[in-house]
C-alpha positions as a printed Julia matrix, in Angstrom:
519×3 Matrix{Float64}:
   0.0     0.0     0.0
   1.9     3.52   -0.7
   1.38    6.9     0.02
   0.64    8.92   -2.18
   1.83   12.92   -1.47
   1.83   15.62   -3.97
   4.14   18.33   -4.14
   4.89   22.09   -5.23
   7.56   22.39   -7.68
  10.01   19.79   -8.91
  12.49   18.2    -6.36
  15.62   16.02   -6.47
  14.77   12.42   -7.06
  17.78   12.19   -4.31
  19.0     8.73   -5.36
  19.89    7.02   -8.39
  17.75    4.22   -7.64
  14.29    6.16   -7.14
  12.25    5.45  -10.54
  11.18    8.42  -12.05
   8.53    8.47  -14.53
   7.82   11.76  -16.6
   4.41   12.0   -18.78
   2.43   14.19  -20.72
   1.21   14.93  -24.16
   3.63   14.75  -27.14
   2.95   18.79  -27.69
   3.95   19.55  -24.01
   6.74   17.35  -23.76
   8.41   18.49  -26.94
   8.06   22.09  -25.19
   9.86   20.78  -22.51
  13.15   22.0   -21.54
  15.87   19.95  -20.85
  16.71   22.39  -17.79
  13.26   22.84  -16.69
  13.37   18.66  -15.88
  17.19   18.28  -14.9
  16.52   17.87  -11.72
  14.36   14.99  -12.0
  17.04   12.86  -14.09
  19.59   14.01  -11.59
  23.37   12.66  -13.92
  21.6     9.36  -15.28
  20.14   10.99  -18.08
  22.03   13.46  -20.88
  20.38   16.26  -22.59
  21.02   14.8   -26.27
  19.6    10.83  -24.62
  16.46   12.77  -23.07
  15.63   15.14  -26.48
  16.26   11.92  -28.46
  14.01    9.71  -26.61
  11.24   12.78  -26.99
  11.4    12.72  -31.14
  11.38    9.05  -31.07
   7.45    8.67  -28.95
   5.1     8.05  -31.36
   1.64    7.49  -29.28
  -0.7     5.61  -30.68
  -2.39    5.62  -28.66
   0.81    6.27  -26.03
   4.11    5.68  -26.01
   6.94    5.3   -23.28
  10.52    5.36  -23.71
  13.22    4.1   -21.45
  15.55    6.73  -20.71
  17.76    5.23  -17.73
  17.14    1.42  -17.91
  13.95    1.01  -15.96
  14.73    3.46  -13.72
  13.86    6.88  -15.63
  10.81    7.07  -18.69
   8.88    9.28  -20.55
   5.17    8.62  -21.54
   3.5    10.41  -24.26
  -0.22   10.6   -23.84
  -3.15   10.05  -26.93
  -2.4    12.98  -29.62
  -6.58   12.33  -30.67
  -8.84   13.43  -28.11
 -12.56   13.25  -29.52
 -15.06   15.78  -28.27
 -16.72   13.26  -25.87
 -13.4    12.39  -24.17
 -11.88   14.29  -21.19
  -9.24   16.63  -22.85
  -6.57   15.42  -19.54
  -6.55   12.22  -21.4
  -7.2    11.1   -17.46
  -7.33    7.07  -18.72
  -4.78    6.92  -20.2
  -2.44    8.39  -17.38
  -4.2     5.85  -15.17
  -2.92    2.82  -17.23
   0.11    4.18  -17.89
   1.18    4.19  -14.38
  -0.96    1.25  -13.68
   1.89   -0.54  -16.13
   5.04    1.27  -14.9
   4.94    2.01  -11.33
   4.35   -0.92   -8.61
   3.8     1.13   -5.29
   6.29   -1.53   -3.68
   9.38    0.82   -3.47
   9.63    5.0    -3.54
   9.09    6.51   -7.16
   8.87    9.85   -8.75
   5.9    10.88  -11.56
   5.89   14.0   -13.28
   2.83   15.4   -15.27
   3.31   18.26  -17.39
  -0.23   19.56  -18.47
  -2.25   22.65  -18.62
  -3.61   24.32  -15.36
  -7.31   23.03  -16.7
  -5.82   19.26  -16.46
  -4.16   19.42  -13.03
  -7.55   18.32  -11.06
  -8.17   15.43  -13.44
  -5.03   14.09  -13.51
  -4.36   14.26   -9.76
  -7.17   12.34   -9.87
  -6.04   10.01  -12.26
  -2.99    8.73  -10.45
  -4.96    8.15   -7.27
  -7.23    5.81   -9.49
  -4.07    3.63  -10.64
  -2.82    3.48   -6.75
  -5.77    1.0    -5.16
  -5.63    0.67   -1.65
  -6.84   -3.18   -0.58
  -4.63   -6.27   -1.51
  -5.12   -9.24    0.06
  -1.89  -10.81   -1.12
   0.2   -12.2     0.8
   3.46  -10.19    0.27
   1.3    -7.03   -0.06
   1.6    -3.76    2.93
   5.15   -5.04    3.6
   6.54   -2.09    2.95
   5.2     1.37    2.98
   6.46    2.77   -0.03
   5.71    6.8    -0.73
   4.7     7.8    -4.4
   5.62   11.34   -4.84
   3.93   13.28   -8.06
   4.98   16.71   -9.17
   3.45   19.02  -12.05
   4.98   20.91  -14.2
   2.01   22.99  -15.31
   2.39   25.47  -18.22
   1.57   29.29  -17.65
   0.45   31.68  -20.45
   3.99   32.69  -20.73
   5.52   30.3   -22.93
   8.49   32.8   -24.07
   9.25   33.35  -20.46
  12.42   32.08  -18.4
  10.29   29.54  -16.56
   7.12   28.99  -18.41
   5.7    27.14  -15.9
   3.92   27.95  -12.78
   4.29   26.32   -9.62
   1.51   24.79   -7.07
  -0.21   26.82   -4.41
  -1.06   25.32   -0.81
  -4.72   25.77   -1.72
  -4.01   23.76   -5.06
  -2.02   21.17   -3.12
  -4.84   20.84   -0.36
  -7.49   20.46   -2.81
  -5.86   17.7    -5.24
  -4.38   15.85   -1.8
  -8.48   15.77   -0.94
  -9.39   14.36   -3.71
  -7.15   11.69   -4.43
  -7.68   10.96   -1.06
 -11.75   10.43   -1.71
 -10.7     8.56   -5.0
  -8.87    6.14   -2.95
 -10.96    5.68   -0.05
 -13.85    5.18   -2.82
 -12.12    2.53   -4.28
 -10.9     0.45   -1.35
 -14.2     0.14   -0.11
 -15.31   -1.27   -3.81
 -12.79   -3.5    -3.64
 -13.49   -4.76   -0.02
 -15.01   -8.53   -0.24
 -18.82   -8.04    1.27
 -16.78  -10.61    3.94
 -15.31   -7.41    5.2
 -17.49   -4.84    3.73
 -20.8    -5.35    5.17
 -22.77   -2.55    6.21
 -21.84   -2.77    9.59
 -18.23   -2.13    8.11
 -19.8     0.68    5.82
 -21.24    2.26    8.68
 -17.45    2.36   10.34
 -16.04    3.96    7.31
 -19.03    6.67    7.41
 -18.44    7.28   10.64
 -14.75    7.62   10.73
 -15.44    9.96    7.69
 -17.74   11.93   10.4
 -15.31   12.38   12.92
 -12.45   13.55   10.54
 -15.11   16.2     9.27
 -16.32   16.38   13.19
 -19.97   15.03   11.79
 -21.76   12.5    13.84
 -24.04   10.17   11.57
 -27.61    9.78   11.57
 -28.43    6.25   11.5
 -31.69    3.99   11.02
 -31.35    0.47   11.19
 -33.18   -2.57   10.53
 -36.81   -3.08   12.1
 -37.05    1.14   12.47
 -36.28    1.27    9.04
 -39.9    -0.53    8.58
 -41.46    1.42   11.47
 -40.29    4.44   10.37
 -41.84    3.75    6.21
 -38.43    2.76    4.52
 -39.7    -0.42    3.02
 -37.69   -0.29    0.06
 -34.37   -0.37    1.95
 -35.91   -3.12    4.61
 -37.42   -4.78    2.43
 -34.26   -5.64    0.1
 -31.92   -6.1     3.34
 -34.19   -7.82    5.7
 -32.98  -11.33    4.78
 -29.29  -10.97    5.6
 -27.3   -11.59    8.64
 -26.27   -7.88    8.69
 -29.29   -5.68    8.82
 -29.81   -2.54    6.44
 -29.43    0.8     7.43
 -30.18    4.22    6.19
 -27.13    6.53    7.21
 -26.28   10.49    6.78
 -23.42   12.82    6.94
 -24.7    16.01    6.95
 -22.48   19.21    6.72
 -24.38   22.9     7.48
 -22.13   25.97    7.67
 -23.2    29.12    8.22
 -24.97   31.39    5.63
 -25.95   28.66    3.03
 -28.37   29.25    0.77
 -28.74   25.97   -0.95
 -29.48   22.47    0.11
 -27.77   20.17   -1.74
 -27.95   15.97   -1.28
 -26.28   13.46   -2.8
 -27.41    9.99   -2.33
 -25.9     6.5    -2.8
 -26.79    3.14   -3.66
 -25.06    1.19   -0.89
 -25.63   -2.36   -2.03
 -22.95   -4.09   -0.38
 -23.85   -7.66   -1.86
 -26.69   -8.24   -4.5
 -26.83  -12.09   -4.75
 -30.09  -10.65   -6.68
 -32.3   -11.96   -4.17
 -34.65  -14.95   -4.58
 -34.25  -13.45   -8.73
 -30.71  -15.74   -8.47
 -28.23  -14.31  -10.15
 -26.06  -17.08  -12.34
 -22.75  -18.28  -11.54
 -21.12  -15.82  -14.0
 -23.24  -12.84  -12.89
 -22.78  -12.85   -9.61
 -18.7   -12.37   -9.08
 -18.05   -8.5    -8.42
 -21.52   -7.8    -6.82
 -19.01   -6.46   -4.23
 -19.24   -3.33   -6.37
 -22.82   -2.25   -5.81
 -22.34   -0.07   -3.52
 -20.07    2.32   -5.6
 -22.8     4.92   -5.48
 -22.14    5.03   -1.75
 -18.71    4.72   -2.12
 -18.48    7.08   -4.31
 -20.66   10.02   -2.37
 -18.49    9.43    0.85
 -15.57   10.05   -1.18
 -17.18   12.7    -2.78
 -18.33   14.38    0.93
 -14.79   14.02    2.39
 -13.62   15.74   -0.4
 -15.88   18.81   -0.77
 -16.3    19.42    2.8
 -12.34   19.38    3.31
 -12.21   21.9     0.26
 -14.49   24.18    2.12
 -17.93   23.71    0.58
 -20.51   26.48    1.17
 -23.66   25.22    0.8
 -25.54   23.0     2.75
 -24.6    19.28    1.91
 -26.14   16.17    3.09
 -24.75   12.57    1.82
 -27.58    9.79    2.15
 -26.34    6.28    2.33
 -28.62    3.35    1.29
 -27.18    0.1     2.58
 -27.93   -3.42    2.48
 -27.37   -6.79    1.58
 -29.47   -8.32   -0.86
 -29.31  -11.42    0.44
 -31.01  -14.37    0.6
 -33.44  -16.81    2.99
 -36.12  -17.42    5.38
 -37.21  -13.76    5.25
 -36.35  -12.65    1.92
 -38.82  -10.15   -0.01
 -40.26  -13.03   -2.5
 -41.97  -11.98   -6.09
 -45.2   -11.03   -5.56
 -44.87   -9.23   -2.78
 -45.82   -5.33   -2.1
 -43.82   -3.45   -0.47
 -45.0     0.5     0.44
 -42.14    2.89    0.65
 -40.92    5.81    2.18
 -42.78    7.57   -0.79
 -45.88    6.26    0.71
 -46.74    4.47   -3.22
 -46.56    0.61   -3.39
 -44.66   -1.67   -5.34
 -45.08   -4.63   -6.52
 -42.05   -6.64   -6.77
 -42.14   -8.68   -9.76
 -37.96   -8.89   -9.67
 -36.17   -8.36   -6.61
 -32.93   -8.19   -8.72
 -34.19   -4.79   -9.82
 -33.34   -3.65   -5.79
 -31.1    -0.55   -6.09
 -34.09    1.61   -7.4
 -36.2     0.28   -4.26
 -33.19    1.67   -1.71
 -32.9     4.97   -3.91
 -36.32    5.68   -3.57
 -36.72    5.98   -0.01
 -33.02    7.61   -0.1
 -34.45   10.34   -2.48
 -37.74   10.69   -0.91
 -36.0    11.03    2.66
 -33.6    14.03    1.15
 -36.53   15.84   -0.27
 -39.21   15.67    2.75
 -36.91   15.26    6.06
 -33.19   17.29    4.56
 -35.53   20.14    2.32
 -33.26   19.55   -0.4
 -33.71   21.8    -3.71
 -30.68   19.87   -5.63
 -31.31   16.08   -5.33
 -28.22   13.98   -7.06
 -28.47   10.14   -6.59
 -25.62    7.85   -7.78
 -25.14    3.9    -8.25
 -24.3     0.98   -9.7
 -28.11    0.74  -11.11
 -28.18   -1.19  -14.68
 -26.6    -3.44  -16.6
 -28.0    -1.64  -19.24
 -25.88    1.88  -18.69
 -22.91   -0.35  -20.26
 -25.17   -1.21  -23.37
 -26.04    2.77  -23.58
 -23.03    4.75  -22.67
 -20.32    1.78  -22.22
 -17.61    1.12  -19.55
 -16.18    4.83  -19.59
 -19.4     7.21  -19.79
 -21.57    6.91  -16.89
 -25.13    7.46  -17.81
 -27.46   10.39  -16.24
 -31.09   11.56  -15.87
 -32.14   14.71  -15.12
 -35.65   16.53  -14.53
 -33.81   19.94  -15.33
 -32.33   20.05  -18.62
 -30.61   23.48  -17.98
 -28.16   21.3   -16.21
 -27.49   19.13  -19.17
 -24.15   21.07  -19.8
 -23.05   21.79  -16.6
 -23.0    17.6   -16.52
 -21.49   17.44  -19.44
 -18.7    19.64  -18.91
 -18.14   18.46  -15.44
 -16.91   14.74  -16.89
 -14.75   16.31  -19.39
 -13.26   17.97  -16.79
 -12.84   15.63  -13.55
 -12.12   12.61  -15.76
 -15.24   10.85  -14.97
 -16.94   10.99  -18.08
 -21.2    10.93  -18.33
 -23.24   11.01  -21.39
 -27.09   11.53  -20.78
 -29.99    9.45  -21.59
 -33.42   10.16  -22.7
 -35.75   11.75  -19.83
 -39.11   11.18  -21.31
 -41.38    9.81  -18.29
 -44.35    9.7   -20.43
 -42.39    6.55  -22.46
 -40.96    5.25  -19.74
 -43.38    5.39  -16.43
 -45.7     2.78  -18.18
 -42.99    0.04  -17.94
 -43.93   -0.36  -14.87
 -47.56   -0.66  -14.24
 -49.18   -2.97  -11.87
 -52.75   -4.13  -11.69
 -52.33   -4.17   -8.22
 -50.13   -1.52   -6.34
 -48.99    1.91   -7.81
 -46.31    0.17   -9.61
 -44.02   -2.77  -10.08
 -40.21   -2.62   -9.66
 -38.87   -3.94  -13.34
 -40.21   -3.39  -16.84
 -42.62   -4.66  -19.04
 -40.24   -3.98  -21.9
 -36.93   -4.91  -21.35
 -35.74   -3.34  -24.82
 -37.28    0.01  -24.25
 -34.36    2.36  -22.53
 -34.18    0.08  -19.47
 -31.3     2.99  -18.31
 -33.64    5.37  -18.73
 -36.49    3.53  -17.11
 -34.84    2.63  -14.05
 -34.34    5.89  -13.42
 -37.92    7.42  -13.69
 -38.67    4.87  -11.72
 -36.52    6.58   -8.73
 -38.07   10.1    -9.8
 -42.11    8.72   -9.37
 -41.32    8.92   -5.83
 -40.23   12.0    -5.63
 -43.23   12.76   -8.29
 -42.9    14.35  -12.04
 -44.19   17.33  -10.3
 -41.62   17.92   -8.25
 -40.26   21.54   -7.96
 -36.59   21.07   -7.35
 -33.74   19.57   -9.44
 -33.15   16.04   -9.75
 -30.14   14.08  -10.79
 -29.61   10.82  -11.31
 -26.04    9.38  -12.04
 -25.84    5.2   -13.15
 -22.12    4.14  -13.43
 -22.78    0.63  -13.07
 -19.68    0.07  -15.66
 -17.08    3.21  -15.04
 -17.2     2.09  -11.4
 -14.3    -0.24  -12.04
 -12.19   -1.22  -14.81
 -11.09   -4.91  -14.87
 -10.98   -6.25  -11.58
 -10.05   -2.84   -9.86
 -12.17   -0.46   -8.48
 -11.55    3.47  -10.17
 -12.84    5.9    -7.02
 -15.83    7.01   -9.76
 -17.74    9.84   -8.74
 -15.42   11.6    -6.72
 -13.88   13.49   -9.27
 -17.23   13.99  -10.93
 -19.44   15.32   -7.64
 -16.32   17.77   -6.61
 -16.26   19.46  -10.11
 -19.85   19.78  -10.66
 -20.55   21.21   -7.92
 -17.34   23.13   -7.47
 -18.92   26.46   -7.5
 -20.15   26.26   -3.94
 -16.37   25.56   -2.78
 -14.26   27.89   -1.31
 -10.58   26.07   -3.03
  -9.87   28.5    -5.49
  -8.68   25.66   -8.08
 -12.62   23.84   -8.02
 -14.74   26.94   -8.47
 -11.87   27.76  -11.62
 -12.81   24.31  -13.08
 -16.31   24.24  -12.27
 -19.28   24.95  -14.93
 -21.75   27.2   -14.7
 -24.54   25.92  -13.03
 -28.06   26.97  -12.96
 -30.69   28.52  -11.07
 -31.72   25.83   -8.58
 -35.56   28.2    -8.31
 -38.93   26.77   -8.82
 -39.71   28.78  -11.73
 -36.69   28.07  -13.27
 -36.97   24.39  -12.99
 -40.39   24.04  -13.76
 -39.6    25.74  -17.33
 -36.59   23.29  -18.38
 -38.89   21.11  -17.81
 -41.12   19.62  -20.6
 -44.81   19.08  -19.51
């Protein structure tokens, strides 16, 4: 397990034996002066063998040349960069590194990259540094991974055409690669070790650090109090479900902003069996969750202004003696009843009361739910583009632009309830938890489904966020979300380099929502 630190400036690698690993795109590194990276190469590497190595990268999509045995390289990054990629080319730093550094022993990374790249490709290291192993020669050693930028200025003609870190720049990247990384471990956690009494630790040790103490709601108040949806899918495992929230309230806000999480921890599918070949990696349903407490950690260290809540939905969806069973009804927080005609189709039952709960009890305006919710996101946006939702389409771009700039890419889907909310009717409850129609925008459907319970009338903004595929990539977790949540909503932060990235968002007012939306 290493450390990861980030630092100001470029330092002495201070031994010959400290790899050192220098990337960027072909057009910065060809900018690059041999005395601007000197330091770095320390007497292993000559000015001619470094500007040689340079002309010879030909990425395609990336290249990496050995400059001092294995002990010194330089990466080139994808020259293409299509208009629905992030222009940080933030994946492809990720398996870069992924392929040359092994976080066993101390290295050095450099990333030279505009000032508009920095956040996303802090971000990008953290997601090729995972936390958990369970091998057996793993956390011998703690070895520290030190990245430096060299990030250009508008000068280029100057002396030193780059510009050096500040704290506040420092602070905010350390936060989020920190959230990226706590994200990820918990992904990666076997349900074993990451049931929700162990997701409940995590969210409260996040509480402390931010001096937050959790609300919680566990198993048979969950029913008393109306959260059927979340009881109902958990009620059958050893570990019962809980409903738990971190919620942050400085002075003078204006706003109530709350992101919710789908906090599966294990979805066997229920008595709806998943096969043998679906099941492995259900450990990664609760990425939503993970993902938000990153997320919270991150913006509240940054200094967020607003107020901001962070709903956790967890459970098991496990199976036996008290299982929900097809057929059943269950009424949730909502108040409307469901008929459960697939109790595979449980994330949308947890969100529901998690959505409901931040609009009636928190008096949220901005209501952002996130999770692992479809297979069919992967069929609509693939394993890099998470998909959204929203009931405000002024915030189309702001969505848009926020991927392209954190690294965690969305694309939307269709929001057309008047297709969609008929998937799911039921000749005996209000509705039934899976379509009709399984080749009619099932993305999109699943979804809408989450919004009836808050109700198509409903006056503030709604966002929903299904990275059932970006949330890992292979066998390894990627921190999604993080990155995303920080940047979109990086306007209401204080950290100077987050409200510079940020898109404009919209009005958050009644009237203003009401008219993005179509009737």
């Amino acid at each position: 397990m290493a450390n990861l630190v980030f630092r100001s400036g470029l330092t002495s690698s201070g031994h010959l034996c400290i790899p050192v690993l220098i990337i960027g795109q072909l057009k910065h590194l060809t900018q690059l002066r041999f005395k601007d990276i000197k330091v770095k190469l320390d007497s292993r590497v000559t000015e001619q063998a470094y500007g040689l190595a340079v002309t010879s990268l030909n990425p395609s999509p990336t290249d990496t040349k050995s400059l001092f045995v294995n002990l010194a390289s330089v990466a080139a990054l994808p020259v293409i960069c299509s208009r629905h990629n992030t222009p940080s080319r933030a994946h492809s730093i990720t398996k870069i590194i992924q392929s040359s550094v092994y976080g066993d022993t101390d290295e050095h990374i450099v990333i030279v990259c505009e000032h508009s790249d920095l956040y996303a490709s802090a971000c990008a290291v953290a997601r090729a540094l995972p936390l958990y192993s369970k091998k057996s020669e793993a956390n011998k050693t703690a070895a520290t991974i030190s990245v430096e930028f060299l990030v250009r200025g508008n000068d280029s003609g100057s002396a030193n055409p780059y510009v050096e870190l500040t704290a506040d720049e420092i602070s905010c990247i350390t936060n989020a690669a920190t959230g990226v990384r706590l994200a990820a471990r918990i992904v990666d956690t076997p349900c074993s070790e990451m049931n929700v009494d162990s997701f409940l630790t995590e969210v409260t040790k996040i509480g402390a650090e931010l001096d937050i103490t959790p609300t919680v709601i566990r198993d048979k108040e969950l029913a008393a109090k109306g959260f059927g949806g979340i009881y109902g899918v958990g009620k059958a495992a050893k570990v019962p479900p809980a409903l738990a929230v971190l919620s942050y309230t400085p002075t003078g806000a204006t706003q109530t902003v709350a992101w919710v999480g789908k906090g599966i921890v294990y979805d066997t599918g229920g008595l709806s069996l998943k096969g043998k070949l679906a099941m492995p990696g259900m450990k990664r349903d609760c990425g939503g969750a993970a993902g938000i407490l990153g997320a919270f950690y991150a913006a509240v260290k940054s200094g967020f202004t607003e107020n901001l809540h962070a709903v956790f939905c967890l459970a098991e969806n496990g199976i036996g003696p008290d299982a929900t069973r097809p057929d059943d009804i269950l009424t949730l927080y909502s108040g409307r009843t469901v008929e459960i005609n697939n109790t595979d189709a449980e994330g949308r039952l947890v969100l529901s009361d998690g959505v409901f709960y931040a609009s009636k009890d928190l008096k949220a305006n901005i209501i952002l739910d996130m999770a692992t919710l479809t297979g069919a996101q992967g069929i609509a946006t693939g394993k890099y583009h998470a998909a959204y939702l929203t009931n405000n389409g002024s915030w189309d771009d702001a969505l848009m632009k926020s991927g392209l700039l954190s690294g965690d890419l969305v694309f939307p889907l269709p929001y057309c309830p008047e297709f969609h909310v008929g998937e799911f009717n039921s000749e005996l409850a209000d509705m039934k938890n899976s379509v009709t129609d399984r080749h009619n925008a099932q993305a999109s459907c699943a979804g809408i489904f989450i919004e009836a319970h808050l109700g198509f009338d409903h006056p503030g903004t709604w966002i929903h966020v299904d990275m059932a595929y970006p949330v890992h990539s292979g066998e390894r977790a990627t921190g999604y979300g993080v990155s995303l949540l920080t940047t979109l909503f990086g306007v209401y932060s204080k950290n100077p380099i987050l409200r510079k990235i940020s898109p404009e968002i919209p009005s958050v007012d009644e009237r203003a929502t009401k008219k993005a939306r179509i009737n």
